[in-house]
mmCIF file of C-alpha atoms and ligand atoms in Angstrom:
data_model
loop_
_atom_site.group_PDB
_atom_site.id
_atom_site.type_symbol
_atom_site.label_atom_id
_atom_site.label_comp_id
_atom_site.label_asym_id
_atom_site.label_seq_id
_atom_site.Cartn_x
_atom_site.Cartn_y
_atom_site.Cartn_z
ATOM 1 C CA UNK R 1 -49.691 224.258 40.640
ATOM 2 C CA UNK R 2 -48.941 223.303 36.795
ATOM 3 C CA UNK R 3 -45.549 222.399 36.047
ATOM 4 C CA UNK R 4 -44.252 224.650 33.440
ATOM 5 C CA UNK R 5 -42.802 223.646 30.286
ATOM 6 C CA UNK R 6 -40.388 226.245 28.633
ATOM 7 C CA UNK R 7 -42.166 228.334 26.244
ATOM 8 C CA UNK R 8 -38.745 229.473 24.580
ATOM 9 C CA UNK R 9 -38.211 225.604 24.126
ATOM 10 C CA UNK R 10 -41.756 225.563 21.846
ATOM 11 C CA UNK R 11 -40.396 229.058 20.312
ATOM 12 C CA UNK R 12 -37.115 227.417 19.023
ATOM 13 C CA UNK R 13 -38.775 224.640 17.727
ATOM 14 C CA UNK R 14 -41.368 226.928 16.016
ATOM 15 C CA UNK R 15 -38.472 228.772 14.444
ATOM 16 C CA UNK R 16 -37.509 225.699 12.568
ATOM 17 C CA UNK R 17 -40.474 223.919 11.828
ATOM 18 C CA UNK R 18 -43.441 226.569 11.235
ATOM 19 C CA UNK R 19 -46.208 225.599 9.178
ATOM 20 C CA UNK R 20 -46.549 227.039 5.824
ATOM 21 C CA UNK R 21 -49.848 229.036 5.936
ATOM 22 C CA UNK R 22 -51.006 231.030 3.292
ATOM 23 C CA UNK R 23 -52.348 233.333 5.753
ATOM 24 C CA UNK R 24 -49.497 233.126 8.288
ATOM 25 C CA UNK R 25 -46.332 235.541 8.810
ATOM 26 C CA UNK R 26 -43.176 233.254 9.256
ATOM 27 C CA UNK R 27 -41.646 233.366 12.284
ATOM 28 C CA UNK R 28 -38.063 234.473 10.107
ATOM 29 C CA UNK R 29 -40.434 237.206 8.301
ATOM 30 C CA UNK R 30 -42.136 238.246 11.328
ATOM 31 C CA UNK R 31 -38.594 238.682 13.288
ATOM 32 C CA UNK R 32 -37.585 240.577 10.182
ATOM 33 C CA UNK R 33 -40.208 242.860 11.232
ATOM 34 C CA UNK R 34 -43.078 242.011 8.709
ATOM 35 C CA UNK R 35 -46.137 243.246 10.418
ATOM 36 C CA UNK R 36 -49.352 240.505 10.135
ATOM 37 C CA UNK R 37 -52.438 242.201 8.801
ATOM 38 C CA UNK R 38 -55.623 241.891 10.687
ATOM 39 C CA UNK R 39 -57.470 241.326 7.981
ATOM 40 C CA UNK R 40 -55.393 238.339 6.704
ATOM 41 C CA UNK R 41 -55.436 237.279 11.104
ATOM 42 C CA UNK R 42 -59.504 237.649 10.840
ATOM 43 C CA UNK R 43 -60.359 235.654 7.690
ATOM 44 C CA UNK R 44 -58.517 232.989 8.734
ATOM 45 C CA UNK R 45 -59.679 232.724 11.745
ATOM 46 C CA UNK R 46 -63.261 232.563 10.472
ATOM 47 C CA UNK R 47 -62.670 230.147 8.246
ATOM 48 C CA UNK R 48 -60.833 227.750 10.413
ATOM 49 C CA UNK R 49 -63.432 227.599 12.782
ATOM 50 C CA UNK R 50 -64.910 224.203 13.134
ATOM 51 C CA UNK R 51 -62.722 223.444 9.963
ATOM 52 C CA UNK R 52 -59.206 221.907 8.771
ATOM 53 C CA UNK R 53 -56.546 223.460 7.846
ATOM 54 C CA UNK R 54 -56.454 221.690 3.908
ATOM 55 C CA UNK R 55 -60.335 222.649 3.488
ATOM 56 C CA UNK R 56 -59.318 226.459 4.013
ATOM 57 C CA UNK R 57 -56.248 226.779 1.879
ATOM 58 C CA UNK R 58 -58.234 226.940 -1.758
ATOM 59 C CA UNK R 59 -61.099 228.859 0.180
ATOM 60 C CA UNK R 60 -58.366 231.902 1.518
ATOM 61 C CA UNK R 61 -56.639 232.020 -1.155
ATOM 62 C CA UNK R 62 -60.110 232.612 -3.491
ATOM 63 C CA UNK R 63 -61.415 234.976 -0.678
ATOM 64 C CA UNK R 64 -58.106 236.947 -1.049
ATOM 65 C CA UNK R 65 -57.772 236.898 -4.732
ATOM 66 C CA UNK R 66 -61.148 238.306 -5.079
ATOM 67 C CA UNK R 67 -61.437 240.428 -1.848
ATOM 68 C CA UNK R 68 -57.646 241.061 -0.935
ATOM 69 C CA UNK R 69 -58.661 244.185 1.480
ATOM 70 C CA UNK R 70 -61.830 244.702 4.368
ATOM 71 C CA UNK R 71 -63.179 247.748 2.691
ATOM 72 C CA UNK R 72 -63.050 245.560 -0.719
ATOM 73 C CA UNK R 73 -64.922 242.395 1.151
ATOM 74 C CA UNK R 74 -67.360 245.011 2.652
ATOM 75 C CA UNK R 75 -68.824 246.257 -0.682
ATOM 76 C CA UNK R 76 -69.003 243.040 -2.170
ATOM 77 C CA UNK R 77 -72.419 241.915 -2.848
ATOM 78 C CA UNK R 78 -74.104 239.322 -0.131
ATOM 79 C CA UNK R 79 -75.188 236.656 -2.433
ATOM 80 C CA UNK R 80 -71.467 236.511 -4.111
ATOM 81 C CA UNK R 81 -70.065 236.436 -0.454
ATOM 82 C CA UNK R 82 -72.368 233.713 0.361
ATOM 83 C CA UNK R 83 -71.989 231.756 -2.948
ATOM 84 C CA UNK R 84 -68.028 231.817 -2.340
ATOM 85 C CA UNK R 85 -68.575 230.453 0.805
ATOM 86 C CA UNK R 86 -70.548 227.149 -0.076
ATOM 87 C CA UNK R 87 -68.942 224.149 0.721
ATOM 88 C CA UNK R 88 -67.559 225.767 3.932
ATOM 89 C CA UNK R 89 -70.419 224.971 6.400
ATOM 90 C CA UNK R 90 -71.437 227.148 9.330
ATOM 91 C CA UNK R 91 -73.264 229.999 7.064
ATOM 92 C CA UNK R 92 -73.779 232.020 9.706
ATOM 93 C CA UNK R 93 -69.944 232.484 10.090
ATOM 94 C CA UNK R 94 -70.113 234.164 6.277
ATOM 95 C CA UNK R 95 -73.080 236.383 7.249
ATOM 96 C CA UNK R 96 -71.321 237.522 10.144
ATOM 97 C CA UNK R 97 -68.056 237.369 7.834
ATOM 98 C CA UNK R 98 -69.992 240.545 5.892
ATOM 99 C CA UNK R 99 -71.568 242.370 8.620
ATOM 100 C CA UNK R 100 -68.060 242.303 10.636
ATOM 101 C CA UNK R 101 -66.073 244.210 7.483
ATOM 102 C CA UNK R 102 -68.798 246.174 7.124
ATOM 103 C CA UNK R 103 -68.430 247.278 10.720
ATOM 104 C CA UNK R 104 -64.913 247.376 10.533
ATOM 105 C CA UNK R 105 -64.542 249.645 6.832
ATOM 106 C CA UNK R 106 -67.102 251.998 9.360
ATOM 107 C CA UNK R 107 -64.782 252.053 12.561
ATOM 108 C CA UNK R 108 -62.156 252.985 9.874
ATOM 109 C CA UNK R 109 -59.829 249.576 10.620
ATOM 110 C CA UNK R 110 -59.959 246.427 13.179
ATOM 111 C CA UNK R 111 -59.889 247.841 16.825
ATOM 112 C CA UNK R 112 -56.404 247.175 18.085
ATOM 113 C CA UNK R 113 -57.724 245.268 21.492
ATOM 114 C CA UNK R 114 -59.293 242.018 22.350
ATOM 115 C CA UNK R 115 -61.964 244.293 24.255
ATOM 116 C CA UNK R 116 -62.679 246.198 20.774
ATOM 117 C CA UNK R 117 -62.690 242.808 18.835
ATOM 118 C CA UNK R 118 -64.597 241.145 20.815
ATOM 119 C CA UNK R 119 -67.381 243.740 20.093
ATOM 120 C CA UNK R 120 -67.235 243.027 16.757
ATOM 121 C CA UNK R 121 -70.049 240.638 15.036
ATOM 122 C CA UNK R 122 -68.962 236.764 14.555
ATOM 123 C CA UNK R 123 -65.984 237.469 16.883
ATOM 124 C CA UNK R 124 -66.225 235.299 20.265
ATOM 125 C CA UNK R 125 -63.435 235.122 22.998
ATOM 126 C CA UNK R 126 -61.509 232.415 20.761
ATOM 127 C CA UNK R 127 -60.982 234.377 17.768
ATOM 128 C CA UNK R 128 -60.856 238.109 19.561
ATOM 129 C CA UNK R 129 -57.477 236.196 21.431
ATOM 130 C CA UNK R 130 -56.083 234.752 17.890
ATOM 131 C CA UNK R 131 -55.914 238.235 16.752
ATOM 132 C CA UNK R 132 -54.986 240.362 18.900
ATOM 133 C CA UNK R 133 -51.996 237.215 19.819
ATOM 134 C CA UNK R 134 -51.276 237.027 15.934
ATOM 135 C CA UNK R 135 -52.140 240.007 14.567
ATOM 136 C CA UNK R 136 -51.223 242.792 17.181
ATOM 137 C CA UNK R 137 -48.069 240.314 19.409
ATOM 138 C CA UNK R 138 -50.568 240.756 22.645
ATOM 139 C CA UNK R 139 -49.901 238.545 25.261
ATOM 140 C CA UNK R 140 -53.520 236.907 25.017
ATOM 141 C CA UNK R 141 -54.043 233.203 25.483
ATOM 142 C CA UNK R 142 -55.412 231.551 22.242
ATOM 143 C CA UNK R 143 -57.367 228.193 23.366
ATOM 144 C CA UNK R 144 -58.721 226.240 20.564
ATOM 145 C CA UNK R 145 -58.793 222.182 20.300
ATOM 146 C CA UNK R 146 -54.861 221.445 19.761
ATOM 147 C CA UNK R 147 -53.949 224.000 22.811
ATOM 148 C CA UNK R 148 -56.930 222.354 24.882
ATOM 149 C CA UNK R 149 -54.939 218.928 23.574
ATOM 150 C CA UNK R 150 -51.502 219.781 24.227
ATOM 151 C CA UNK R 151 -52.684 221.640 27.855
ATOM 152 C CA UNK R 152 -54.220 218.123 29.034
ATOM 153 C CA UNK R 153 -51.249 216.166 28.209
ATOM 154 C CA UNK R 154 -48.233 218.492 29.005
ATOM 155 C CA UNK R 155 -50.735 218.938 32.745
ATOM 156 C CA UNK R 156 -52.095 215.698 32.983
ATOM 157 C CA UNK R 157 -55.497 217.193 32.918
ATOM 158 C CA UNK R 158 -57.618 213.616 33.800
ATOM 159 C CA UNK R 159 -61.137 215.583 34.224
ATOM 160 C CA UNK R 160 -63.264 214.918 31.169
ATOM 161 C CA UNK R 161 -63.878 217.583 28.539
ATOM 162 C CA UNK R 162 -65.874 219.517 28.847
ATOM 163 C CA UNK R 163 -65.411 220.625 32.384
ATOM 164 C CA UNK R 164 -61.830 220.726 32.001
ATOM 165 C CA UNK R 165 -61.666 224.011 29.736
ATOM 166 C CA UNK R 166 -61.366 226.009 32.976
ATOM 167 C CA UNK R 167 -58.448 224.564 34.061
ATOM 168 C CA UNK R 168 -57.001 223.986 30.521
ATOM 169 C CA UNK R 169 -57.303 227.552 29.757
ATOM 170 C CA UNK R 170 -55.568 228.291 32.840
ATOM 171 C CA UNK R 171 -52.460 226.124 32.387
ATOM 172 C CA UNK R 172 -52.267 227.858 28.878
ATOM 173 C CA UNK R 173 -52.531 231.044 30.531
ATOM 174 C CA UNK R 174 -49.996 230.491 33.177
ATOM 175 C CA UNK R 175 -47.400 229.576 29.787
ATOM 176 C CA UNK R 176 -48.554 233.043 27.689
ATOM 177 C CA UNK R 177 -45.371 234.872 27.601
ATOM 178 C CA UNK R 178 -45.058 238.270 27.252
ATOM 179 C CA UNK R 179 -42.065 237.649 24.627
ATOM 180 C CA UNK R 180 -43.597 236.514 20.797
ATOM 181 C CA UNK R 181 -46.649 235.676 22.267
ATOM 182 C CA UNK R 182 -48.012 235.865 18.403
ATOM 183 C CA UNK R 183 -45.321 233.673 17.484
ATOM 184 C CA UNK R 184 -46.191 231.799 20.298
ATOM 185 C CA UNK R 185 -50.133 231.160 20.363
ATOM 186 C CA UNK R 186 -49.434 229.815 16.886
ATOM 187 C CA UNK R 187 -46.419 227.185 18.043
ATOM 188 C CA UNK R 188 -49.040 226.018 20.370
ATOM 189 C CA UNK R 189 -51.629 225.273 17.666
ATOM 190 C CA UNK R 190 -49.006 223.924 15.477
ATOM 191 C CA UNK R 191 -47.487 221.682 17.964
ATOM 192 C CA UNK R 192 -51.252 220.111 18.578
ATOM 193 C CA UNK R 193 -51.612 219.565 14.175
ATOM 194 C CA UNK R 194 -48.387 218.285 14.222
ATOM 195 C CA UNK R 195 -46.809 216.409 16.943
ATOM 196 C CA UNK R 196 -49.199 216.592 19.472
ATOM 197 C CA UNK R 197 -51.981 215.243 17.609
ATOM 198 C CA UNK R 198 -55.139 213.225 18.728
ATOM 199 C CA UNK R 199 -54.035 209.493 18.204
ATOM 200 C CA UNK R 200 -50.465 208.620 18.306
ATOM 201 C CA UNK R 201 -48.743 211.731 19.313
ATOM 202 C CA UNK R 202 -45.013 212.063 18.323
ATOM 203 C CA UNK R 203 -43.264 212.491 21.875
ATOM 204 C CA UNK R 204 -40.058 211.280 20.822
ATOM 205 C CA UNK R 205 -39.455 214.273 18.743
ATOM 206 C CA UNK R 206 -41.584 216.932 20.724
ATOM 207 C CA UNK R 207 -40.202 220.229 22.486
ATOM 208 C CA UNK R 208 -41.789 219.429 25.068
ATOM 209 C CA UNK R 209 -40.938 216.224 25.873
ATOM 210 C CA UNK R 210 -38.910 216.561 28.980
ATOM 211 C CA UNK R 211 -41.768 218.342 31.084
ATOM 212 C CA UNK R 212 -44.747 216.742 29.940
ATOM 213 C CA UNK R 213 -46.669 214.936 32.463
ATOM 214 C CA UNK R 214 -48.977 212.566 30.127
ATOM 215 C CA UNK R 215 -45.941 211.536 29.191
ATOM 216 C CA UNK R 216 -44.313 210.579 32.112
ATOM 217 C CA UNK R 217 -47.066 208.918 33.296
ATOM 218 C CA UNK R 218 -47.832 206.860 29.664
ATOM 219 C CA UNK R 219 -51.064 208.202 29.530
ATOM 220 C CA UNK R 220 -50.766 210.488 26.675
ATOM 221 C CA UNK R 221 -52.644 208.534 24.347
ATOM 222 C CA UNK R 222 -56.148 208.690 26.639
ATOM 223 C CA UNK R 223 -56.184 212.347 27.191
ATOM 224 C CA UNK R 224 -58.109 214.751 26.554
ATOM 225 C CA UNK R 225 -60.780 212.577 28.780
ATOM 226 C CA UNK R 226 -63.934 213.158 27.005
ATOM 227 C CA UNK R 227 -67.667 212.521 28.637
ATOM 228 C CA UNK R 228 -69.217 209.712 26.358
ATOM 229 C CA UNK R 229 -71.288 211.724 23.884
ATOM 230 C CA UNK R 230 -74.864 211.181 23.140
ATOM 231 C CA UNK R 231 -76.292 210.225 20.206
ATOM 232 C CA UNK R 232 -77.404 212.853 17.576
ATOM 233 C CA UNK R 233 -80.944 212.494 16.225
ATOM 234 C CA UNK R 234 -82.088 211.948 12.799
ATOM 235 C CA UNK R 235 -84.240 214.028 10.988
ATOM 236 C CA UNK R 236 -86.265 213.849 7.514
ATOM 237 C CA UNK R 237 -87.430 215.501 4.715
ATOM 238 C CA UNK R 238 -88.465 215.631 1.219
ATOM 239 C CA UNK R 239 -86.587 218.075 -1.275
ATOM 240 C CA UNK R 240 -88.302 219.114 -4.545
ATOM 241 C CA UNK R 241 -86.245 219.819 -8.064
ATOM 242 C CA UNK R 242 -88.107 220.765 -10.517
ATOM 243 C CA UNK R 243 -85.907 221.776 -13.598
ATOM 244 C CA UNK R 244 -87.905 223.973 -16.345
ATOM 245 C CA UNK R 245 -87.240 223.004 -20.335
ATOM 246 C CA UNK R 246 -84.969 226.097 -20.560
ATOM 247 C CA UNK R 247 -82.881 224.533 -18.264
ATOM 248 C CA UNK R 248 -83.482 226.582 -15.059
ATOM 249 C CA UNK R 249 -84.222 225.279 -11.454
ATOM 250 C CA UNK R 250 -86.994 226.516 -8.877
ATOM 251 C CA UNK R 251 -84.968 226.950 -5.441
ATOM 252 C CA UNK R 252 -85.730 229.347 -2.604
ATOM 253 C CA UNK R 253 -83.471 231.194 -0.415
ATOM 254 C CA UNK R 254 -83.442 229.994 2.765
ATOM 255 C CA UNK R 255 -84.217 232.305 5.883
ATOM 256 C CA UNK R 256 -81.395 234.882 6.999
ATOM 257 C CA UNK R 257 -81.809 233.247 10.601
ATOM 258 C CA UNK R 258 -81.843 229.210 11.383
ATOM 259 C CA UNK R 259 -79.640 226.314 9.217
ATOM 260 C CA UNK R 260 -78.051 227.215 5.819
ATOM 261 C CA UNK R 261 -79.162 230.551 6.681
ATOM 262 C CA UNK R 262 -79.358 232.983 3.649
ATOM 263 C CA UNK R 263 -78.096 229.774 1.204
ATOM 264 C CA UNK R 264 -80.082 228.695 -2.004
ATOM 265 C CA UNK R 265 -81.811 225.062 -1.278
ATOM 266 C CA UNK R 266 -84.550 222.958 -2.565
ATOM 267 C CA UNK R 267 -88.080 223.793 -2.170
ATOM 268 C CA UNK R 268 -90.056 221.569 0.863
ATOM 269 C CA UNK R 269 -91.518 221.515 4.280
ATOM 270 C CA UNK R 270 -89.091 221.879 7.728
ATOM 271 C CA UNK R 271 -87.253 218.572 8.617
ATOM 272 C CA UNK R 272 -88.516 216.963 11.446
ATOM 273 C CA UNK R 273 -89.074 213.838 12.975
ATOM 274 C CA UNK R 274 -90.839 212.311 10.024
ATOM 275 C CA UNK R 275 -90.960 213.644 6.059
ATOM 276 C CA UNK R 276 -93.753 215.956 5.066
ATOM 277 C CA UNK R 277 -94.984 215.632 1.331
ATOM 278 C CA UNK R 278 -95.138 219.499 0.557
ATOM 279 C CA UNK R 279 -94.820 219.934 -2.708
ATOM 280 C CA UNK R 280 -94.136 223.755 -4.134
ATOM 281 C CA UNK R 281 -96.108 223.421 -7.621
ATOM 282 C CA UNK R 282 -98.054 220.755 -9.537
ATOM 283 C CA UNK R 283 -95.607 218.675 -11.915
ATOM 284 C CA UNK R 284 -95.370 214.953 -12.468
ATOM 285 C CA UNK R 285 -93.011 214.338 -9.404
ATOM 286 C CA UNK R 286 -91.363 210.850 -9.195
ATOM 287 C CA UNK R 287 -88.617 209.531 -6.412
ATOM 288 C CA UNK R 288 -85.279 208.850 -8.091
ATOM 289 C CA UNK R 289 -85.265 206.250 -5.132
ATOM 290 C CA UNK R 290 -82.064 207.781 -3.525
ATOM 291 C CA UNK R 291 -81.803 209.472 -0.323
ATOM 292 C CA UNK R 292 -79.258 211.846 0.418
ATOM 293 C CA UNK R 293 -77.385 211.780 3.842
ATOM 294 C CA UNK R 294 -75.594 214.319 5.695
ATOM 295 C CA UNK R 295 -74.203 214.981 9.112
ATOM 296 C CA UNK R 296 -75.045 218.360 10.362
ATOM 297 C CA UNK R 297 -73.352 219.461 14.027
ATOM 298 C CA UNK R 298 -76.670 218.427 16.189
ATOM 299 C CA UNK R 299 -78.515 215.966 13.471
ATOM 300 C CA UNK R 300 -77.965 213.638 10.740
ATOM 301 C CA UNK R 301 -80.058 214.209 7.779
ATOM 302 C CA UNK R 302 -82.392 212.107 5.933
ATOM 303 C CA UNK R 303 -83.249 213.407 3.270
ATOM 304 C CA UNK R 304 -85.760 212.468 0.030
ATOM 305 C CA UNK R 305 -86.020 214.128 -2.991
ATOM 306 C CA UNK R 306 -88.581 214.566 -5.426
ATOM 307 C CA UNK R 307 -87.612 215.736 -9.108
ATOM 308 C CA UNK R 308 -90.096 216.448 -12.128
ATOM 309 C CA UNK R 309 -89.677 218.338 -15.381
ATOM 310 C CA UNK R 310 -91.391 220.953 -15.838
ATOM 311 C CA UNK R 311 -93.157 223.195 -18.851
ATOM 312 C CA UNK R 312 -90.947 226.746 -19.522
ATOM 313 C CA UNK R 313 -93.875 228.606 -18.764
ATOM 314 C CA UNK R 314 -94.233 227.432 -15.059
ATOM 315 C CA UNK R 315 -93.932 230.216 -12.765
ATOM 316 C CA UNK R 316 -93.208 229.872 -8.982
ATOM 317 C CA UNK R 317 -95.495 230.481 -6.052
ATOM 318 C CA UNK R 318 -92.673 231.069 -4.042
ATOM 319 C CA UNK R 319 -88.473 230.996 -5.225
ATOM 320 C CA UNK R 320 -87.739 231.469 -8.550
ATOM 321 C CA UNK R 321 -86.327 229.545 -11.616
ATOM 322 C CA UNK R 322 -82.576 230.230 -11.839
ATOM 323 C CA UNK R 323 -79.845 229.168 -13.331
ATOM 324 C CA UNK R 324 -77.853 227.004 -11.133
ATOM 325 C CA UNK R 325 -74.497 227.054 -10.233
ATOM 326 C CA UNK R 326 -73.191 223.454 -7.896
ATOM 327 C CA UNK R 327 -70.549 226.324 -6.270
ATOM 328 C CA UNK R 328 -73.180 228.690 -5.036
ATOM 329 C CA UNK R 329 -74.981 225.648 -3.303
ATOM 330 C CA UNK R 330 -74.674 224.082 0.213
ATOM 331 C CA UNK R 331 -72.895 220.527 0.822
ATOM 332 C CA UNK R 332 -76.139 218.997 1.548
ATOM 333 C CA UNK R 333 -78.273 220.700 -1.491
ATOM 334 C CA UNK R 334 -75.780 220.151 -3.817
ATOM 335 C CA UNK R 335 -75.616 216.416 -3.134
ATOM 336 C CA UNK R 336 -79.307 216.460 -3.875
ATOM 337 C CA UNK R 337 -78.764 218.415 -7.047
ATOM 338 C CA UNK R 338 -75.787 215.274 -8.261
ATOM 339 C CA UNK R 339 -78.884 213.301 -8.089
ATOM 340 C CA UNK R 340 -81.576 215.129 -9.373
ATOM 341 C CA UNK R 341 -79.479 216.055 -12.535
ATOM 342 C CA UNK R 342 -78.767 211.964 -12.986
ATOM 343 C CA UNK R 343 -82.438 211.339 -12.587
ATOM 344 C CA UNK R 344 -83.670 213.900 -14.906
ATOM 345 C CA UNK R 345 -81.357 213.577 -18.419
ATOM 346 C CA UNK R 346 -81.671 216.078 -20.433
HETATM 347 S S1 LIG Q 401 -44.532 214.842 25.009
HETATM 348 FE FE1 LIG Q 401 -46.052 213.867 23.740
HETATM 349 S S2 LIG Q 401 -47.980 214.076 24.828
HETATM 350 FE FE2 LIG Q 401 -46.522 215.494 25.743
HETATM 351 S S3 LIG Q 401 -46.911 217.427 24.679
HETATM 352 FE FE3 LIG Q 401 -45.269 216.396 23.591
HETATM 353 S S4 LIG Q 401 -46.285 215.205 21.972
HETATM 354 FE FE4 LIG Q 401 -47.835 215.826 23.467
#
C-alpha cells in the first residue's frame, strides 16, 4: 500500500505559492470562479511537451496574440503556423497543433471528456488528463516528469524508470482527489519545478515533508532510479546554400511525414551513417570548413555544409529561391544558415 500524503496539505501550499503562468488560472481567480479555457489548457499543453517552461512563455504569448481563439488558429495558413513554431522542436506537435483546431472549430468546441480528447489528433493520454484536470476540474490523474519525480520520492519508488511508470501512475492516482483536482494536478507539477526538483530538492520547506518516504530514508537525492541509457548514434550529412545575386536562397520543404516534417531546410541527400555529396544544382560550391552540430531526441547530428553564389537567373530543379526569414527556420537549419551567411559576404 502507498502511504498517503495529504493532498489538501499540497492544495494550501499551492494557494500561496502558484506559479505565474501566462496560460494558467490562479488558484485565487479560479476559486473566484474564473472558468480556464480549453483552448488556453490545449496550447499549453502542446507546447510544453518535451519543453521548459521559460522556452514557452514568448512562444504562448505570440501564439495567443496572433491566434487568441481555436476557430482563429484553425484558418490560419499552415506555413505561418509552422513558421511561428520554429525554434520549438517536435514539428509534428505543430502539424498536429493545426489539424487538432481544425477538428475541434468542426466538432463545434473541445469535447468535454478525456474519452473525447483523447480522440483528438496530437492528444495522447498525458495531455487528454491535463485538460480535462485543468480545463474541465475532472478528477483525472496528470503524470508527466515532475509528478513521476515527486511520486518516486514521496513512495520510495526504487525500481528504475522506465518500468516504474506503472506503479508511479498508480500512487498518483491513489492521491487524485475529487476536490480541485485542476488545482491540484497543477500543485503536483509545480511542486516537481519547484521544490521537488531533480538535483537538490528543497525538503526543508516542502508540503510534503512529513510523509515523504525518500525522505525519511535520505535517499531523495537518487530517485527517480533510471536504467543507464545507451548511447545515441551520430549521423552525417552535407547541406547545400546556395544564395542567388538578388539575395534569395534555394531551400526545399521538407516531407509532411519523418524529421522537421513540413519545415523549410537546406537542399541534400538523407543523413546517414556517412555524408553523401548530393549536390541540388551546378555552382562553384566550397566548404566554409565548419560543421554544424545538433542533438536531435534519437541522434546527434553532423552536419557539413556546402555554400556557393549563384547567378539570378538560376532556377531550381527542385525547391525554390525564397526569401529567407532565420524565424521561419528549424534550430538545426538555421544554425547552418549563421554560417552560410558569414561565409558568403555580400
Ligand atoms: S520531502 Fe523532499 S523529496 Fe520528498 S517530496 Fe518533498 S521535496 Fe520531494
Amino acid at each position: 500500500m502507498c502511504d498517503a500524503p495529504k493532498p489538501a496539505d499540497l492544495l494550501a501550499w499551492y494557494d500561496r505559492h502558484a506559479r505565474d503562468l501566462p496560460w494558467r488560472v490562479s488558484p485565487s481567480d479560479r476559486a473566484a470562479g474564473v472558468v480556464p479555457d480549453p483552448y488556453v489548457v490545449w496550447l499549453s499543453e502542446i507546447m510544453l511537451q518535451q519543453t521548459t517552461v521559460a522556452a514557452v512563455r514568448d512562444y504562448f504569448t505570440r501564439f495567443m496574440a496572433l491566434w487568441p481563439t481555436v476557430e482563429a488558429l484553425a484558418a490560419a495558413e499552415d506555413d505561418r503556423v509552422m513558421g511561428e513554431w520554429a525554434g520549438l522542436g517536435y514539428y509534428a506537435r505543430a502539424r498536429n497543433l493545426l489539424k487538432c483546431a481544425r477538428t475541434v472549430t468542426q466538432l463545434g468546441g473541445f469535447p468535454r471528456t478525456r474519452a473525447g480528447l483523447e480522440d483528438l489528433p496530437g492528444i495522447g493520454p498525458y495531455t487528454s488528463a491535463a485538460i480535462a484536470a485543468i480545463a474541465y476540474d475532472l478528477p483525472e490523474t496528470v503524470v508527466d516528469g515532475n509528478v513521476e519525480r515527486v511520486m518516486a520520492r514521496v513512495f520510495q519508488i526504487e525500481t528504475p524508470l522506465p518500468d516504474a511508470k506503472p506503479r508511479m501512475k498508480e500512487c498518483a492516482a491513489s492521491l487524485t482527489p475529487e476536490m480541485r483536482p485542476g488545482d491540484y494536478a497543477q500543485a503536483v507539477m509545480d511542486l516537481g519545478a519547484t521544490i521537488c526538483t531533480p538535483k537538490s530538492p528543497a525538503c526543508g520547506i516542502c508540503p510534503w515533508n512529513a510523509n515523504c518516504k525518500a525522505r525519511r530514508a535520505g535517499v531523495q537525492a537518487t530517485l527517480p532510479a533510471r536504467k543507464p541509457k545507451t548511447p545515441k548514434p551520430t549521423r552525417y550529412g552535407i547541406a547545400y546554400l546556395a544564395r542567388r545575386a538578388d539575395g534569395a536562397w534555394l531551400v526545399e520543404r521538407r516531407p509532411e511525414r519523418g524529421l522537421l516534417g513540413g519545415m523549410l531546410g537546406w537542399p541534400g541527400a538523407e543523413w546517414g551513417d556517412t555524408a553523401v555529396e548530393d549536390a541540388p544544382l551546378q555552382a562553384n560550391w566550397t566548404d566554409p570548413g565548419v560543421e554544424v552540430r545538433h542533438t536531435f531526441t534519437h541522434f546527434h547530428l553532423r552536419l557539413s555544409l556546402r555554400v556557393a553564389k549563384v547567378p539570378d537567373t538560376t532556377r531550381a530543379q527542385s525547391g525554390s529561391f525564397q526569401t529567407i526569414r532565420p524565424s521561419d527556420l528549424p534550430t538545426v537549419m538555421r544554425k547552418a544558415f549563421d554560417v552560410a551567411k558569414a561565409a558568403l559576404p555580400d
